[in-house]
Short mmCIF file of C-alpha atoms in Angstrom, two decimals:
data_model
loop_
_atom_site.label_atom_id
_atom_site.label_comp_id
_atom_site.label_asym_id
_atom_site.label_seq_id
_atom_site.Cartn_x
_atom_site.Cartn_y
_atom_site.Cartn_z
CA UNK A 189 -49.53 -112.48 146.10
CA UNK A 190 -48.32 -113.57 142.79
CA UNK A 191 -50.19 -116.66 142.03
CA UNK A 192 -53.65 -114.65 142.79
CA UNK A 193 -56.21 -114.58 139.77
CA UNK A 194 -56.95 -111.07 139.87
CA UNK A 195 -59.69 -112.07 137.13
CA UNK A 196 -61.48 -113.85 139.70
CA UNK A 197 -61.71 -111.32 142.56
CA UNK A 198 -64.81 -110.68 144.49
CA UNK A 199 -66.08 -107.07 142.78
CA UNK A 200 -64.49 -108.56 139.05
CA UNK A 201 -66.99 -111.41 139.41
CA UNK A 202 -69.50 -108.77 140.59
CA UNK A 203 -68.84 -107.50 137.15
CA UNK A 204 -69.62 -110.37 135.17
CA UNK A 205 -72.47 -110.85 136.85
CA UNK A 206 -73.03 -107.22 135.40
CA UNK A 207 -72.57 -108.17 132.29
CA UNK A 208 -75.21 -111.14 132.52
CA UNK A 209 -77.92 -108.80 133.78
CA UNK A 210 -77.07 -106.32 130.72
CA UNK A 211 -77.32 -108.42 128.11
CA UNK A 212 -80.68 -110.27 129.79
CA UNK A 213 -82.22 -106.29 130.05
CA UNK A 214 -81.24 -105.99 126.00
CA UNK A 215 -83.04 -109.77 125.67
CA UNK A 216 -86.12 -108.31 127.30
CA UNK A 217 -86.35 -104.97 125.99
CA UNK A 218 -89.00 -105.38 123.35
CA UNK A 219 -91.00 -108.38 124.74
CA UNK A 220 -91.05 -107.38 129.26
CA UNK A 221 -90.65 -104.28 129.91
CA UNK A 222 -90.08 -104.40 133.36
CA UNK A 223 -88.78 -107.36 133.39
CA UNK A 224 -86.10 -105.56 131.31
CA UNK A 225 -85.98 -102.38 133.82
CA UNK A 226 -85.16 -104.08 136.67
CA UNK A 227 -82.51 -105.98 135.32
CA UNK A 228 -80.68 -102.97 134.00
CA UNK A 229 -81.56 -100.83 137.04
CA UNK A 230 -80.11 -103.45 139.52
CA UNK A 231 -76.80 -104.25 137.33
CA UNK A 232 -76.55 -99.85 137.27
CA UNK A 233 -77.33 -99.07 140.95
CA UNK A 234 -76.89 -101.69 142.99
CA UNK A 235 -74.02 -104.03 141.46
CA UNK A 236 -72.51 -100.70 140.51
CA UNK A 237 -71.92 -99.67 144.02
CA UNK A 238 -71.54 -103.27 145.69
CA UNK A 239 -68.45 -104.25 143.63
CA UNK A 240 -67.05 -100.81 145.03
CA UNK A 241 -68.24 -101.89 148.47
CA UNK A 242 -66.42 -105.45 148.09
CA UNK A 243 -63.27 -104.25 146.36
CA UNK A 244 -62.37 -101.86 149.72
CA UNK A 245 -63.72 -104.41 151.79
CA UNK A 246 -62.01 -107.13 150.28
CA UNK A 247 -58.77 -105.45 149.61
CA UNK A 248 -59.08 -106.44 146.11
CA UNK A 249 -59.11 -102.62 144.46
CA UNK A 250 -56.81 -103.46 141.03
CA UNK A 251 -56.53 -101.44 138.00
CA UNK A 252 -58.20 -104.02 135.91
CA UNK A 253 -61.44 -103.97 138.29
CA UNK A 254 -61.04 -100.28 137.82
CA UNK A 255 -61.21 -100.38 134.18
CA UNK A 256 -63.26 -103.02 133.69
CA UNK A 257 -66.09 -100.92 135.72
CA UNK A 258 -65.83 -98.20 133.62
CA UNK A 259 -66.10 -100.82 130.21
CA UNK A 260 -69.11 -102.46 131.59
CA UNK A 261 -70.95 -98.86 132.81
CA UNK A 262 -70.19 -97.55 129.17
CA UNK A 263 -70.70 -100.04 127.31
CA UNK A 264 -73.98 -101.25 129.50
CA UNK A 265 -75.17 -97.58 128.77
CA UNK A 266 -74.95 -97.44 124.74
CA UNK A 267 -76.63 -100.90 124.14
CA UNK A 268 -79.61 -99.61 126.54
CA UNK A 269 -79.50 -96.45 123.94
CA UNK A 270 -78.79 -98.58 120.67
CA UNK A 271 -82.08 -100.01 122.27
CA UNK A 272 -83.83 -97.00 122.39
CA UNK A 273 -83.03 -95.59 119.08
CA UNK A 274 -84.94 -98.53 118.00
CA UNK A 275 -88.22 -97.79 119.93
CA UNK A 276 -87.57 -93.45 119.27
CA UNK A 277 -85.94 -93.52 116.01
CA UNK A 278 -87.18 -89.73 115.24
CA UNK A 279 -84.40 -88.94 118.66
CA UNK A 280 -81.59 -91.54 116.80
CA UNK A 281 -79.98 -88.36 116.47
CA UNK A 282 -79.63 -87.35 120.53
CA UNK A 283 -79.08 -90.70 121.55
CA UNK A 284 -76.15 -90.84 118.64
CA UNK A 285 -74.64 -87.37 120.18
CA UNK A 286 -75.42 -88.93 123.86
CA UNK A 287 -72.99 -92.19 123.06
CA UNK A 288 -70.01 -89.95 121.81
CA UNK A 289 -69.91 -87.29 124.13
CA UNK A 290 -70.35 -89.86 127.10
CA UNK A 291 -67.58 -92.23 125.43
CA UNK A 292 -65.09 -89.35 124.40
CA UNK A 293 -65.04 -87.55 128.09
CA UNK A 294 -64.89 -90.72 129.31
CA UNK A 295 -61.58 -91.79 127.55
CA UNK A 296 -60.05 -88.77 127.46
CA UNK A 297 -60.40 -88.50 131.92
CA UNK A 298 -59.58 -92.18 132.19
CA UNK A 299 -56.61 -91.62 129.94
CA UNK A 300 -55.47 -88.32 130.99
CA UNK A 301 -55.63 -89.89 134.50
CA UNK A 302 -53.32 -92.86 133.98
CA UNK A 303 -50.70 -90.82 132.11
CA UNK A 304 -50.58 -88.74 134.96
CA UNK A 305 -50.15 -91.59 137.87
CA UNK A 306 -53.42 -90.81 139.16
CA UNK A 307 -55.21 -94.51 140.13
CA UNK A 308 -58.42 -93.12 140.09
CA UNK A 309 -59.80 -91.17 136.96
CA UNK A 310 -62.13 -89.39 139.97
CA UNK A 311 -59.52 -87.56 141.53
CA UNK A 312 -59.66 -84.02 140.83
CA UNK A 313 -58.27 -80.71 142.08
CA UNK A 314 -59.17 -76.91 141.68
CA UNK A 315 -62.61 -77.45 140.30
CA UNK A 316 -65.31 -77.71 142.61
CA UNK A 317 -68.08 -78.79 139.86
CA UNK A 318 -65.99 -81.70 139.00
CA UNK A 319 -65.31 -82.40 143.02
CA UNK A 320 -68.86 -82.30 143.91
CA UNK A 321 -69.94 -84.52 140.31
CA UNK A 322 -67.36 -87.18 141.60
CA UNK A 323 -68.55 -87.34 145.53
CA UNK A 324 -70.56 -90.29 145.97
CA UNK A 325 -73.71 -87.68 146.32
CA UNK A 326 -73.17 -86.29 143.03
CA UNK A 327 -72.17 -89.48 141.57
CA UNK A 328 -75.52 -91.23 142.49
CA UNK A 329 -77.73 -88.21 141.98
CA UNK A 330 -76.33 -86.91 138.39
CA UNK A 331 -74.94 -90.62 136.93
CA UNK A 332 -77.90 -93.00 138.06
CA UNK A 333 -80.56 -90.57 138.02
CA UNK A 334 -80.06 -89.51 134.33
CA UNK A 335 -79.59 -93.28 133.56
CA UNK A 336 -82.99 -94.40 135.71
CA UNK A 337 -84.72 -91.67 133.30
CA UNK A 338 -83.85 -93.70 130.94
CA UNK A 339 -85.08 -96.62 131.69
CA UNK A 340 -88.42 -94.49 132.48
CA UNK A 341 -88.27 -93.74 128.84
CA UNK A 342 -87.97 -96.85 127.79
CA UNK A 343 -91.01 -98.02 130.09
CA UNK A 344 -92.88 -95.06 128.91
CA UNK A 345 -93.12 -96.54 125.74
CA UNK A 346 -95.39 -99.52 126.79
CA UNK A 347 -96.83 -97.93 129.22
CA UNK A 348 -96.94 -94.59 131.30
CA UNK A 349 -96.93 -96.41 134.65
CA UNK A 350 -99.30 -96.89 137.37
CA UNK A 351 -101.88 -94.35 137.34
CA UNK A 352 -101.07 -91.55 140.35
CA UNK A 353 -101.32 -88.14 141.53
CA UNK A 354 -99.09 -85.48 140.35
CA UNK A 355 -99.91 -81.93 141.25
CA UNK A 356 -103.45 -82.35 140.94
CA UNK A 357 -103.52 -84.27 138.02
CA UNK A 358 -103.70 -87.77 137.28
CA UNK A 359 -100.27 -89.55 135.41
CA UNK A 360 -98.57 -92.40 135.37
CA UNK A 361 -95.51 -93.31 137.32
CA UNK A 362 -93.15 -93.85 134.42
CA UNK A 363 -93.86 -90.48 133.12
CA UNK A 364 -93.66 -88.95 136.41
CA UNK A 365 -90.53 -89.80 136.74
CA UNK A 366 -89.25 -89.63 133.19
CA UNK A 367 -90.29 -85.59 134.08
CA UNK A 368 -88.40 -85.42 136.91
CA UNK A 369 -85.42 -87.08 136.30
CA UNK A 370 -85.04 -85.39 133.11
CA UNK A 371 -83.21 -81.85 134.12
CA UNK A 372 -80.69 -84.11 135.50
CA UNK A 373 -79.84 -85.77 132.56
CA UNK A 374 -79.60 -81.62 130.73
CA UNK A 375 -77.46 -80.32 133.68
CA UNK A 376 -75.28 -83.68 133.15
CA UNK A 377 -74.71 -82.49 129.68
CA UNK A 378 -71.90 -79.45 130.40
CA UNK A 379 -70.86 -81.69 133.34
CA UNK A 380 -69.61 -84.26 130.93
CA UNK A 381 -68.18 -81.39 128.25
CA UNK A 382 -65.93 -80.40 131.08
CA UNK A 383 -64.81 -83.58 132.14
CA UNK A 384 -64.13 -83.30 128.43
CA UNK A 385 -62.21 -80.54 128.02
CA UNK A 386 -60.20 -81.01 131.07
CA UNK A 387 -59.34 -84.20 130.27
CA UNK A 388 -58.04 -82.71 127.02
CA UNK A 389 -56.19 -80.25 128.62
CA UNK A 390 -54.64 -82.75 131.53
CA UNK A 391 -53.57 -84.83 127.94
CA UNK A 392 -52.00 -81.49 126.17
CA UNK A 393 -50.39 -80.56 129.67
CA UNK A 394 -48.20 -83.43 129.16
CA UNK A 395 -47.40 -83.21 125.53
CA UNK A 396 -46.14 -79.55 126.05
CA UNK A 397 -44.00 -80.87 128.55
CA UNK A 398 -42.59 -84.04 127.39
CA UNK A 399 -41.83 -81.20 124.23
CA UNK A 400 -40.03 -78.90 126.41
CA UNK A 401 -37.48 -81.95 127.70
#
């Protein structure tokens, strides 16, 4: 309806809450790691799923909401990596490279989808790797898993976590979680490179098509 206020749609209100939670998480990042981690994970898992569910349930899926959700995801993650760069200055370059690849692949993918007339950047064709990654299961495993790794890395700076038995050895829960999730971070790098490559190729294909007209 013409008189609807898109900015007050339920999924977008959830987005505002996510921004507030991320800000609180970063505020507590150096003083209260457990509260910080809880706020960040809540924003990036439960609420990230909830806004999509709300959009479908209340028929409030919009282009603004789709872009807004992506911007919140990426900016929040950048803020978290900035904080980790302070805690782990010896790994600053790795965090910076992660930021650069994350922004480049997402921008290229979203822009290529936009000029191709797609409503969703997750729409792929002909590539089983990307089809797997953009499935609900793939996104939960790779996207959430890799980001939770960085949360565990944050917690490990302050404490190894509650002691638990792992493969016959006593170790902290945060440490064990980081070790188990680290392979997902490594596996996500070539996937991000593939997303970047396909986005660049799709944009170049549009350029070539326009030049032949």
